[in-house]
Each structure stands twice: as C-alpha cells, then as structure tokens.
Amino acid sequence: MDSKSNVDSIALEENKTKVSFYGSDKTQLYTALASDIDSITFNFTAPVADMLDVQFGEDGSVTDVSPMHNPIETYATTDGENFSESTVPTNYNVEYGRYVATYANQMGSSKLGTNGVYSKMDFASNEEFMQKLKDGHTLETIIRVNEEVPDAESKWFSAHEAGGTGLMICKAKNSLNGQPEITFLPNVSADGTKSKWIWGVSGVTPEVGTFYDVVGVWNKEEGKADIYINGELMNSVDAAGELHLPNNEAARWFGIGCDAGPKGGQWGGNWDIVSVKVYDAPLSQYDVKMMYDNSQH
C-alpha cells in the first residue's frame, strides 16, 4: 500500500501487458500484469473556494458563502453618474440549477452607462485576504457575454487600478489571434519596485449567448500565470515575482460585473454571471480539468 499523494503517474508498459505506478522522482512504486488488474478508481475531491464563493439570490442579493463570508454590496444607477445601494437583476438558469445575475453595463467604457449595476467585494482592510492573493491564487467564473465585444477592455471580475488581478476581455493588440479575447491579467513585480501586467490571453473571443467557464491561476512558486477555458489550458505565461495590489486603497476591491476604481465601478460589460470564486491555492491543471468535467454531469 502507498498514499495516493505519493503517486505521480501510472504507465501502461511492455506492449500494454504491465501497469506500473511511479512517484514524482520516477521511482517505481508498484507494478503488475495488466491481466491481473480489474479496475483503477480515482476519487476526486474538488478544491474549496475558500476566499470567495458568490451566490446570487432570487431577490437580487449577492452573498459570499465561502468560509471568509466577505461582505458584498451592490450599486445601481439610472443616470449613469449617481449610484446608490441596490440589488442585481437575476433569473433562474435550469442548465446550472441556480440564479444567474445580469450586469447589463456599457461594454468597453470607463463609464457603466445608464442603468449600470455592479457588485463590490472590498478587501482594503482585510489583511488575510490580501496575503492569500499574494501567495498565489485562482480565480474562477462562469460568464456569458450578451452582446458583441468591442475592441476595448471590458471586465467582469477584477481589481485592476495600477495593480491587482482579474478576468476580462483584452484589446486586439494584446491578443493571440488579433481579436478581443478572454484574458487573465495579474500585475506582478519581479524586482519589488516596478510591476507589469502579465497578459494571460486565451485565444478565445467569446460568442454572444455562450457560457464560458474561465479560470485564471497565478502560481507564485512556479512563476506562471495560466488561463483555462472550459477545463482546457489555453495559455501559460511567465509571471515570476510578487503580486502588486493597487496602491490606492480606495481601489482595493473586486468588481463583479466591472473593474474596481477609486470612485466606483468602471470598464464593465454586458454579462450574465453564474458564479464567482477565489481559491487561496493555485489550482493544478488536473484540478481545473476535473472540476469542469464534474460540473458537466
């Protein structure tokens, strides 16, 4: 017997007549004739969104059901300028078996537009939350765009203001295929002084009316930023250093339906959002793939 945590790979060998288990150091832990093995069962335990797990309610409420129970406020406007506390429009989605929020903001503009709405998860005074972001994190959302994306930055879950991290649509000039694309964008400093944006572009331009499961992973230990779409790794880019958060404490919050700004929501878009999650751990490719596959059953 051996612990599953010690098993790195399973190989079918010698013309498919033997099955062997190997550790991370390539040491053979176990081998047997393939004819003697009836089955191999993998028990996958899904990671817990331990920093943020948003649930939208029938009444338009936005609640964090993660262990951190972060307060979330929603603001709306009727004139595009003045915002007041409100709720977000929701509808029940049979496919996902839950309420989905609609943030019908202006696409690719610093202003959210008339009838704009956004939700705010403030972490400016939450040292634990900030430290967890800084030691490596994963952002996961399921979103649908409700109109054609312009060649402009549009954001549905981000804390970008001269720093931070988030998920967005990038401009064509920053993309892989010359079109606006789904992107994971952390801000990282390699030397502790200057920081830069790490463009985790996916090569995927979202189609109107199609849901996408989008995962961004910043792995501090490995110095990488990964972007996944529907469980598949689309791009992995170098991102060594320290996560640089916004210098302005008034912008240290996550915008849902938009980007965070010092005076309120900005650079939003017209989205339906199913879920928003933040994990302390930088999830592995196996975790992301299995989480997506399990969600489809």
JSON list of C-alpha atoms in Angstrom, two decimals, residues 68-264:
[
{"chain": "A", "resi": 68, "resn": "MET", "atom": "CA", "xyz": [-14.46, 34.03, 4.77]},
{"chain": "A", "resi": 69, "resn": "HIS", "atom": "CA", "xyz": [-18.04, 35.34, 4.39]},
{"chain": "A", "resi": 70, "resn": "ASN", "atom": "CA", "xyz": [-16.89, 38.60, 2.79]},
{"chain": "A", "resi": 71, "resn": "PRO", "atom": "CA", "xyz": [-19.49, 41.39, 2.74]},
{"chain": "A", "resi": 72, "resn": "ILE", "atom": "CA", "xyz": [-20.67, 42.26, -0.80]},
{"chain": "A", "resi": 73, "resn": "GLU", "atom": "CA", "xyz": [-22.56, 45.43, -1.73]},
{"chain": "A", "resi": 74, "resn": "THR", "atom": "CA", "xyz": [-24.41, 46.16, -4.98]},
{"chain": "A", "resi": 75, "resn": "TYR", "atom": "CA", "xyz": [-24.86, 49.59, -6.53]},
{"chain": "A", "resi": 76, "resn": "ALA", "atom": "CA", "xyz": [-27.07, 50.74, -9.41]},
{"chain": "A", "resi": 77, "resn": "THR", "atom": "CA", "xyz": [-27.71, 53.93, -11.37]},
{"chain": "A", "resi": 78, "resn": "THR", "atom": "CA", "xyz": [-30.44, 55.32, -13.58]},
{"chain": "A", "resi": 79, "resn": "ASP", "atom": "CA", "xyz": [-28.46, 58.24, -14.99]},
{"chain": "A", "resi": 80, "resn": "GLY", "atom": "CA", "xyz": [-25.01, 56.71, -15.42]},
{"chain": "A", "resi": 81, "resn": "GLU", "atom": "CA", "xyz": [-23.47, 59.05, -12.89]},
{"chain": "A", "resi": 82, "resn": "ASN", "atom": "CA", "xyz": [-25.03, 58.65, -9.45]},
{"chain": "A", "resi": 83, "resn": "PHE", "atom": "CA", "xyz": [-25.04, 55.23, -7.79]},
{"chain": "A", "resi": 84, "resn": "SER", "atom": "CA", "xyz": [-26.97, 54.01, -4.77]},
{"chain": "A", "resi": 85, "resn": "GLU", "atom": "CA", "xyz": [-27.19, 50.68, -2.97]},
{"chain": "A", "resi": 86, "resn": "SER", "atom": "CA", "xyz": [-29.41, 48.26, -4.82]},
{"chain": "A", "resi": 87, "resn": "THR", "atom": "CA", "xyz": [-29.82, 44.66, -5.95]},
{"chain": "A", "resi": 88, "resn": "VAL", "atom": "CA", "xyz": [-28.81, 42.96, -9.18]},
{"chain": "A", "resi": 89, "resn": "PRO", "atom": "CA", "xyz": [-31.34, 41.52, -11.69]},
{"chain": "A", "resi": 90, "resn": "THR", "atom": "CA", "xyz": [-31.35, 37.71, -11.51]},
{"chain": "A", "resi": 91, "resn": "ASN", "atom": "CA", "xyz": [-33.06, 34.84, -13.27]},
{"chain": "A", "resi": 92, "resn": "TYR", "atom": "CA", "xyz": [-33.13, 31.11, -12.63]},
{"chain": "A", "resi": 93, "resn": "ASN", "atom": "CA", "xyz": [-30.97, 29.10, -15.04]},
{"chain": "A", "resi": 94, "resn": "VAL", "atom": "CA", "xyz": [-32.08, 25.49, -15.46]},
{"chain": "A", "resi": 95, "resn": "GLU", "atom": "CA", "xyz": [-28.75, 24.41, -17.00]},
{"chain": "A", "resi": 96, "resn": "TYR", "atom": "CA", "xyz": [-26.80, 25.40, -13.89]},
{"chain": "A", "resi": 97, "resn": "GLY", "atom": "CA", "xyz": [-29.60, 24.94, -11.36]},
{"chain": "A", "resi": 98, "resn": "ARG", "atom": "CA", "xyz": [-29.07, 28.33, -9.76]},
{"chain": "A", "resi": 99, "resn": "TYR", "atom": "CA", "xyz": [-29.85, 32.03, -10.05]},
{"chain": "A", "resi": 100, "resn": "VAL", "atom": "CA", "xyz": [-27.73, 33.97, -12.54]},
{"chain": "A", "resi": 101, "resn": "ALA", "atom": "CA", "xyz": [-27.04, 37.71, -12.30]},
{"chain": "A", "resi": 102, "resn": "THR", "atom": "CA", "xyz": [-27.25, 40.13, -15.24]},
{"chain": "A", "resi": 103, "resn": "TYR", "atom": "CA", "xyz": [-24.86, 43.09, -15.21]},
{"chain": "A", "resi": 104, "resn": "ALA", "atom": "CA", "xyz": [-26.00, 45.00, -18.31]},
{"chain": "A", "resi": 105, "resn": "ASN", "atom": "CA", "xyz": [-23.31, 47.65, -18.37]},
{"chain": "A", "resi": 106, "resn": "GLN", "atom": "CA", "xyz": [-21.82, 49.54, -21.29]},
{"chain": "A", "resi": 107, "resn": "MET", "atom": "CA", "xyz": [-19.13, 47.47, -22.99]},
{"chain": "A", "resi": 108, "resn": "GLY", "atom": "CA", "xyz": [-15.56, 48.75, -23.09]},
{"chain": "A", "resi": 109, "resn": "SER", "atom": "CA", "xyz": [-16.11, 52.12, -21.41]},
{"chain": "A", "resi": 110, "resn": "SER", "atom": "CA", "xyz": [-14.82, 53.73, -18.26]},
{"chain": "A", "resi": 111, "resn": "LYS", "atom": "CA", "xyz": [-18.48, 54.58, -17.54]},
{"chain": "A", "resi": 112, "resn": "LEU", "atom": "CA", "xyz": [-21.00, 51.82, -16.84]},
{"chain": "A", "resi": 113, "resn": "GLY", "atom": "CA", "xyz": [-23.76, 53.68, -18.65]},
{"chain": "A", "resi": 114, "resn": "THR", "atom": "CA", "xyz": [-27.38, 54.37, -17.80]},
{"chain": "A", "resi": 115, "resn": "ASN", "atom": "CA", "xyz": [-28.97, 51.62, -15.71]},
{"chain": "A", "resi": 116, "resn": "GLY", "atom": "CA", "xyz": [-25.48, 50.36, -14.83]},
{"chain": "A", "resi": 117, "resn": "VAL", "atom": "CA", "xyz": [-25.08, 47.95, -11.94]},
{"chain": "A", "resi": 118, "resn": "TYR", "atom": "CA", "xyz": [-22.11, 46.40, -10.18]},
{"chain": "A", "resi": 119, "resn": "SER", "atom": "CA", "xyz": [-21.26, 44.49, -7.01]},
{"chain": "A", "resi": 120, "resn": "LYS", "atom": "CA", "xyz": [-18.33, 45.27, -4.74]},
{"chain": "A", "resi": 121, "resn": "MET", "atom": "CA", "xyz": [-16.27, 42.97, -2.53]},
{"chain": "A", "resi": 122, "resn": "ASP", "atom": "CA", "xyz": [-13.97, 45.28, -0.55]},
{"chain": "A", "resi": 123, "resn": "PHE", "atom": "CA", "xyz": [-10.69, 43.82, 0.75]},
{"chain": "A", "resi": 124, "resn": "ALA", "atom": "CA", "xyz": [-8.80, 47.05, 1.55]},
{"chain": "A", "resi": 125, "resn": "SER", "atom": "CA", "xyz": [-8.75, 46.32, 5.29]},
{"chain": "A", "resi": 126, "resn": "ASN", "atom": "CA", "xyz": [-8.72, 42.53, 5.01]},
{"chain": "A", "resi": 127, "resn": "GLU", "atom": "CA", "xyz": [-5.05, 41.64, 5.52]},
{"chain": "A", "resi": 128, "resn": "GLU", "atom": "CA", "xyz": [-5.74, 37.91, 5.43]},
{"chain": "A", "resi": 129, "resn": "PHE", "atom": "CA", "xyz": [-7.46, 38.16, 2.05]},
{"chain": "A", "resi": 130, "resn": "MET", "atom": "CA", "xyz": [-4.65, 40.25, 0.57]},
{"chain": "A", "resi": 131, "resn": "GLN", "atom": "CA", "xyz": [-1.97, 37.88, 1.86]},
{"chain": "A", "resi": 132, "resn": "LYS", "atom": "CA", "xyz": [-3.79, 34.92, 0.35]},
{"chain": "A", "resi": 133, "resn": "LEU", "atom": "CA", "xyz": [-3.89, 36.67, -3.01]},
{"chain": "A", "resi": 134, "resn": "LYS", "atom": "CA", "xyz": [-0.17, 37.42, -2.75]},
{"chain": "A", "resi": 135, "resn": "ASP", "atom": "CA", "xyz": [0.92, 33.85, -2.02]},
{"chain": "A", "resi": 136, "resn": "GLY", "atom": "CA", "xyz": [-0.75, 32.51, -5.16]},
{"chain": "A", "resi": 137, "resn": "HIS", "atom": "CA", "xyz": [-4.41, 32.33, -6.13]},
{"chain": "A", "resi": 138, "resn": "THR", "atom": "CA", "xyz": [-7.04, 31.05, -8.55]},
{"chain": "A", "resi": 139, "resn": "LEU", "atom": "CA", "xyz": [-9.99, 32.98, -9.97]},
{"chain": "A", "resi": 140, "resn": "GLU", "atom": "CA", "xyz": [-12.91, 31.00, -11.41]},
{"chain": "A", "resi": 141, "resn": "THR", "atom": "CA", "xyz": [-16.04, 32.38, -13.05]},
{"chain": "A", "resi": 142, "resn": "ILE", "atom": "CA", "xyz": [-18.79, 31.18, -15.37]},
{"chain": "A", "resi": 143, "resn": "ILE", "atom": "CA", "xyz": [-19.95, 34.00, -17.63]},
{"chain": "A", "resi": 144, "resn": "ARG", "atom": "CA", "xyz": [-21.88, 34.78, -20.80]},
{"chain": "A", "resi": 145, "resn": "VAL", "atom": "CA", "xyz": [-21.49, 37.92, -22.88]},
{"chain": "A", "resi": 146, "resn": "ASN", "atom": "CA", "xyz": [-24.78, 39.39, -24.09]},
{"chain": "A", "resi": 147, "resn": "GLU", "atom": "CA", "xyz": [-23.53, 41.50, -27.00]},
{"chain": "A", "resi": 148, "resn": "GLU", "atom": "CA", "xyz": [-20.59, 41.58, -29.39]},
{"chain": "A", "resi": 149, "resn": "VAL", "atom": "CA", "xyz": [-17.41, 42.60, -27.62]},
{"chain": "A", "resi": 150, "resn": "PRO", "atom": "CA", "xyz": [-15.75, 45.80, -28.90]},
{"chain": "A", "resi": 151, "resn": "ASP", "atom": "CA", "xyz": [-12.02, 46.24, -29.38]},
{"chain": "A", "resi": 152, "resn": "ALA", "atom": "CA", "xyz": [-11.69, 47.61, -25.87]},
{"chain": "A", "resi": 153, "resn": "GLU", "atom": "CA", "xyz": [-11.04, 46.36, -22.37]},
{"chain": "A", "resi": 154, "resn": "SER", "atom": "CA", "xyz": [-14.20, 45.02, -20.73]},
{"chain": "A", "resi": 155, "resn": "LYS", "atom": "CA", "xyz": [-14.12, 43.40, -17.31]},
{"chain": "A", "resi": 156, "resn": "TRP", "atom": "CA", "xyz": [-16.49, 41.17, -15.35]},
{"chain": "A", "resi": 157, "resn": "PHE", "atom": "CA", "xyz": [-14.41, 40.28, -12.27]},
{"chain": "A", "resi": 158, "resn": "SER", "atom": "CA", "xyz": [-11.35, 42.34, -11.48]},
{"chain": "A", "resi": 159, "resn": "ALA", "atom": "CA", "xyz": [-9.47, 44.57, -9.06]},
{"chain": "A", "resi": 160, "resn": "HIS", "atom": "CA", "xyz": [-7.35, 46.49, -11.58]},
{"chain": "A", "resi": 161, "resn": "GLU", "atom": "CA", "xyz": [-6.18, 50.01, -10.78]},
{"chain": "A", "resi": 162, "resn": "ALA", "atom": "CA", "xyz": [-2.43, 50.27, -11.40]},
{"chain": "A", "resi": 163, "resn": "GLY", "atom": "CA", "xyz": [-2.15, 46.77, -9.97]},
{"chain": "A", "resi": 164, "resn": "GLY", "atom": "CA", "xyz": [-4.23, 43.81, -8.85]},
{"chain": "A", "resi": 165, "resn": "THR", "atom": "CA", "xyz": [-5.65, 40.77, -10.62]},
{"chain": "A", "resi": 166, "resn": "GLY", "atom": "CA", "xyz": [-8.75, 39.87, -12.58]},
{"chain": "A", "resi": 167, "resn": "LEU", "atom": "CA", "xyz": [-10.58, 38.39, -15.56]},
{"chain": "A", "resi": 168, "resn": "MET", "atom": "CA", "xyz": [-11.51, 40.44, -18.62]},
{"chain": "A", "resi": 169, "resn": "ILE", "atom": "CA", "xyz": [-11.67, 40.87, -22.38]},
{"chain": "A", "resi": 170, "resn": "CYS", "atom": "CA", "xyz": [-8.45, 42.35, -23.76]},
{"chain": "A", "resi": 171, "resn": "LYS", "atom": "CA", "xyz": [-7.89, 44.62, -26.74]},
{"chain": "A", "resi": 172, "resn": "ALA", "atom": "CA", "xyz": [-6.95, 43.01, -30.05]},
{"chain": "A", "resi": 173, "resn": "LYS", "atom": "CA", "xyz": [-3.41, 44.40, -29.84]},
{"chain": "A", "resi": 174, "resn": "ASN", "atom": "CA", "xyz": [-2.71, 42.30, -26.73]},
{"chain": "A", "resi": 175, "resn": "SER", "atom": "CA", "xyz": [-4.32, 39.10, -28.01]},
{"chain": "A", "resi": 176, "resn": "LEU", "atom": "CA", "xyz": [-3.06, 35.88, -29.57]},
{"chain": "A", "resi": 177, "resn": "ASN", "atom": "CA", "xyz": [-5.27, 35.97, -32.65]},
{"chain": "A", "resi": 178, "resn": "GLY", "atom": "CA", "xyz": [-5.78, 39.67, -33.35]},
{"chain": "A", "resi": 179, "resn": "GLN", "atom": "CA", "xyz": [-9.24, 39.79, -31.76]},
{"chain": "A", "resi": 180, "resn": "PRO", "atom": "CA", "xyz": [-10.53, 40.79, -28.32]},
{"chain": "A", "resi": 181, "resn": "GLU", "atom": "CA", "xyz": [-10.06, 37.69, -26.14]},
{"chain": "A", "resi": 182, "resn": "ILE", "atom": "CA", "xyz": [-10.88, 36.28, -22.72]},
{"chain": "A", "resi": 183, "resn": "THR", "atom": "CA", "xyz": [-7.88, 37.12, -20.53]},
{"chain": "A", "resi": 184, "resn": "PHE", "atom": "CA", "xyz": [-6.41, 36.58, -17.07]},
{"chain": "A", "resi": 185, "resn": "LEU", "atom": "CA", "xyz": [-4.46, 39.67, -16.01]},
{"chain": "A", "resi": 186, "resn": "PRO", "atom": "CA", "xyz": [-2.42, 39.76, -12.78]},
{"chain": "A", "resi": 187, "resn": "ASN", "atom": "CA", "xyz": [0.05, 42.57, -12.04]},
{"chain": "A", "resi": 188, "resn": "VAL", "atom": "CA", "xyz": [3.43, 41.25, -10.90]},
{"chain": "A", "resi": 189, "resn": "SER", "atom": "CA", "xyz": [6.68, 42.86, -9.76]},
{"chain": "A", "resi": 190, "resn": "ALA", "atom": "CA", "xyz": [9.84, 40.87, -10.44]},
{"chain": "A", "resi": 191, "resn": "ASP", "atom": "CA", "xyz": [12.20, 43.19, -8.54]},
{"chain": "A", "resi": 192, "resn": "GLY", "atom": "CA", "xyz": [9.96, 44.69, -5.85]},
{"chain": "A", "resi": 193, "resn": "THR", "atom": "CA", "xyz": [9.98, 48.14, -7.46]},
{"chain": "A", "resi": 194, "resn": "LYS", "atom": "CA", "xyz": [8.41, 48.22, -10.92]},
{"chain": "A", "resi": 195, "resn": "SER", "atom": "CA", "xyz": [5.49, 45.97, -11.79]},
{"chain": "A", "resi": 196, "resn": "LYS", "atom": "CA", "xyz": [3.98, 44.90, -15.11]},
{"chain": "A", "resi": 197, "resn": "TRP", "atom": "CA", "xyz": [0.81, 43.38, -16.43]},
{"chain": "A", "resi": 198, "resn": "ILE", "atom": "CA", "xyz": [1.00, 39.68, -17.24]},
{"chain": "A", "resi": 199, "resn": "TRP", "atom": "CA", "xyz": [-1.21, 39.05, -20.25]},
{"chain": "A", "resi": 200, "resn": "GLY", "atom": "CA", "xyz": [-2.69, 35.58, -19.87]},
{"chain": "A", "resi": 201, "resn": "VAL", "atom": "CA", "xyz": [-4.60, 35.79, -23.15]},
{"chain": "A", "resi": 202, "resn": "SER", "atom": "CA", "xyz": [-6.60, 32.72, -24.19]},
{"chain": "A", "resi": 203, "resn": "GLY", "atom": "CA", "xyz": [-7.04, 32.96, -27.95]},
{"chain": "A", "resi": 204, "resn": "VAL", "atom": "CA", "xyz": [-10.83, 32.77, -27.37]},
{"chain": "A", "resi": 205, "resn": "THR", "atom": "CA", "xyz": [-13.15, 35.57, -28.47]},
{"chain": "A", "resi": 206, "resn": "PRO", "atom": "CA", "xyz": [-16.46, 34.96, -26.67]},
{"chain": "A", "resi": 207, "resn": "GLU", "atom": "CA", "xyz": [-19.58, 34.30, -28.73]},
{"chain": "A", "resi": 208, "resn": "VAL", "atom": "CA", "xyz": [-22.77, 36.07, -27.73]},
{"chain": "A", "resi": 209, "resn": "GLY", "atom": "CA", "xyz": [-25.07, 33.77, -25.76]},
{"chain": "A", "resi": 210, "resn": "THR", "atom": "CA", "xyz": [-22.45, 31.11, -24.95]},
{"chain": "A", "resi": 211, "resn": "PHE", "atom": "CA", "xyz": [-21.40, 30.35, -21.38]},
{"chain": "A", "resi": 212, "resn": "TYR", "atom": "CA", "xyz": [-17.68, 30.02, -20.62]},
{"chain": "A", "resi": 213, "resn": "ASP", "atom": "CA", "xyz": [-16.06, 28.55, -17.53]},
{"chain": "A", "resi": 214, "resn": "VAL", "atom": "CA", "xyz": [-13.00, 30.80, -17.13]},
{"chain": "A", "resi": 215, "resn": "VAL", "atom": "CA", "xyz": [-10.17, 30.06, -14.69]},
{"chain": "A", "resi": 216, "resn": "GLY", "atom": "CA", "xyz": [-7.08, 32.18, -14.07]},
{"chain": "A", "resi": 217, "resn": "VAL", "atom": "CA", "xyz": [-4.24, 30.78, -11.96]},
{"chain": "A", "resi": 218, "resn": "TRP", "atom": "CA", "xyz": [-1.28, 32.74, -10.64]},
{"chain": "A", "resi": 219, "resn": "ASN", "atom": "CA", "xyz": [1.29, 30.30, -9.28]},
{"chain": "A", "resi": 220, "resn": "LYS", "atom": "CA", "xyz": [3.84, 32.30, -7.31]},
{"chain": "A", "resi": 221, "resn": "GLU", "atom": "CA", "xyz": [6.09, 29.31, -6.60]},
{"chain": "A", "resi": 222, "resn": "GLU", "atom": "CA", "xyz": [6.35, 28.35, -10.27]},
{"chain": "A", "resi": 223, "resn": "GLY", "atom": "CA", "xyz": [6.27, 31.95, -11.54]},
{"chain": "A", "resi": 224, "resn": "LYS", "atom": "CA", "xyz": [3.46, 31.25, -14.01]},
{"chain": "A", "resi": 225, "resn": "ALA", "atom": "CA", "xyz": [0.05, 32.64, -14.95]},
{"chain": "A", "resi": 226, "resn": "ASP", "atom": "CA", "xyz": [-2.34, 30.16, -16.60]},
{"chain": "A", "resi": 227, "resn": "ILE", "atom": "CA", "xyz": [-5.67, 30.74, -18.35]},
{"chain": "A", "resi": 228, "resn": "TYR", "atom": "CA", "xyz": [-8.22, 27.93, -18.76]},
{"chain": "A", "resi": 229, "resn": "ILE", "atom": "CA", "xyz": [-11.44, 27.89, -20.78]},
{"chain": "A", "resi": 230, "resn": "ASN", "atom": "CA", "xyz": [-13.94, 25.09, -20.13]},
{"chain": "A", "resi": 231, "resn": "GLY", "atom": "CA", "xyz": [-11.32, 23.00, -18.36]},
{"chain": "A", "resi": 232, "resn": "GLU", "atom": "CA", "xyz": [-8.67, 23.29, -21.07]},
{"chain": "A", "resi": 233, "resn": "LEU", "atom": "CA", "xyz": [-5.35, 25.10, -20.60]},
{"chain": "A", "resi": 234, "resn": "MET", "atom": "CA", "xyz": [-5.26, 27.79, -23.29]},
{"chain": "A", "resi": 235, "resn": "ASN", "atom": "CA", "xyz": [-2.07, 29.61, -22.37]},
{"chain": "A", "resi": 236, "resn": "SER", "atom": "CA", "xyz": [0.70, 29.69, -19.75]},
{"chain": "A", "resi": 237, "resn": "VAL", "atom": "CA", "xyz": [2.96, 32.73, -19.44]},
{"chain": "A", "resi": 238, "resn": "ASP", "atom": "CA", "xyz": [5.89, 33.69, -17.22]},
{"chain": "A", "resi": 239, "resn": "ALA", "atom": "CA", "xyz": [4.82, 35.64, -14.13]},
{"chain": "A", "resi": 240, "resn": "ALA", "atom": "CA", "xyz": [7.66, 35.47, -11.64]},
{"chain": "A", "resi": 241, "resn": "GLY", "atom": "CA", "xyz": [7.74, 37.85, -8.70]},
{"chain": "A", "resi": 242, "resn": "GLU", "atom": "CA", "xyz": [5.35, 39.38, -6.19]},
{"chain": "A", "resi": 243, "resn": "LEU", "atom": "CA", "xyz": [1.72, 40.27, -6.80]},
{"chain": "A", "resi": 244, "resn": "HIS", "atom": "CA", "xyz": [1.35, 44.05, -6.85]},
{"chain": "A", "resi": 245, "resn": "LEU", "atom": "CA", "xyz": [-2.00, 45.27, -5.50]},
{"chain": "A", "resi": 246, "resn": "PRO", "atom": "CA", "xyz": [-3.43, 48.74, -6.25]},
{"chain": "A", "resi": 247, "resn": "ASN", "atom": "CA", "xyz": [-1.56, 51.47, -4.37]},
{"chain": "A", "resi": 248, "resn": "ASN", "atom": "CA", "xyz": [-4.81, 53.37, -3.88]},
{"chain": "A", "resi": 249, "resn": "GLU", "atom": "CA", "xyz": [-6.68, 51.66, -1.05]},
{"chain": "A", "resi": 250, "resn": "ALA", "atom": "CA", "xyz": [-9.96, 53.03, -2.44]},
{"chain": "A", "resi": 251, "resn": "ALA", "atom": "CA", "xyz": [-9.47, 50.68, -5.41]},
{"chain": "A", "resi": 252, "resn": "ARG", "atom": "CA", "xyz": [-8.67, 47.57, -3.38]},
{"chain": "A", "resi": 253, "resn": "TRP", "atom": "CA", "xyz": [-11.89, 45.73, -4.09]},
{"chain": "A", "resi": 254, "resn": "PHE", "atom": "CA", "xyz": [-13.17, 43.19, -6.58]},
{"chain": "A", "resi": 255, "resn": "GLY", "atom": "CA", "xyz": [-15.76, 44.43, -9.01]},
{"chain": "A", "resi": 256, "resn": "ILE", "atom": "CA", "xyz": [-18.36, 41.90, -10.12]},
{"chain": "A", "resi": 257, "resn": "GLY", "atom": "CA", "xyz": [-19.72, 42.96, -13.49]},
{"chain": "A", "resi": 258, "resn": "CYS", "atom": "CA", "xyz": [-16.97, 45.57, -13.84]},
{"chain": "A", "resi": 259, "resn": "ASP", "atom": "CA", "xyz": [-13.49, 46.64, -12.78]},
{"chain": "A", "resi": 260, "resn": "ALA", "atom": "CA", "xyz": [-12.76, 48.33, -9.45]},
{"chain": "A", "resi": 261, "resn": "GLY", "atom": "CA", "xyz": [-11.98, 52.03, -9.46]},
{"chain": "A", "resi": 262, "resn": "PRO", "atom": "CA", "xyz": [-11.31, 54.53, -6.65]},
{"chain": "A", "resi": 263, "resn": "LYS", "atom": "CA", "xyz": [-14.69, 56.20, -7.27]},
{"chain": "A", "resi": 264, "resn": "GLY", "atom": "CA", "xyz": [-16.75, 53.14, -8.20]}
]
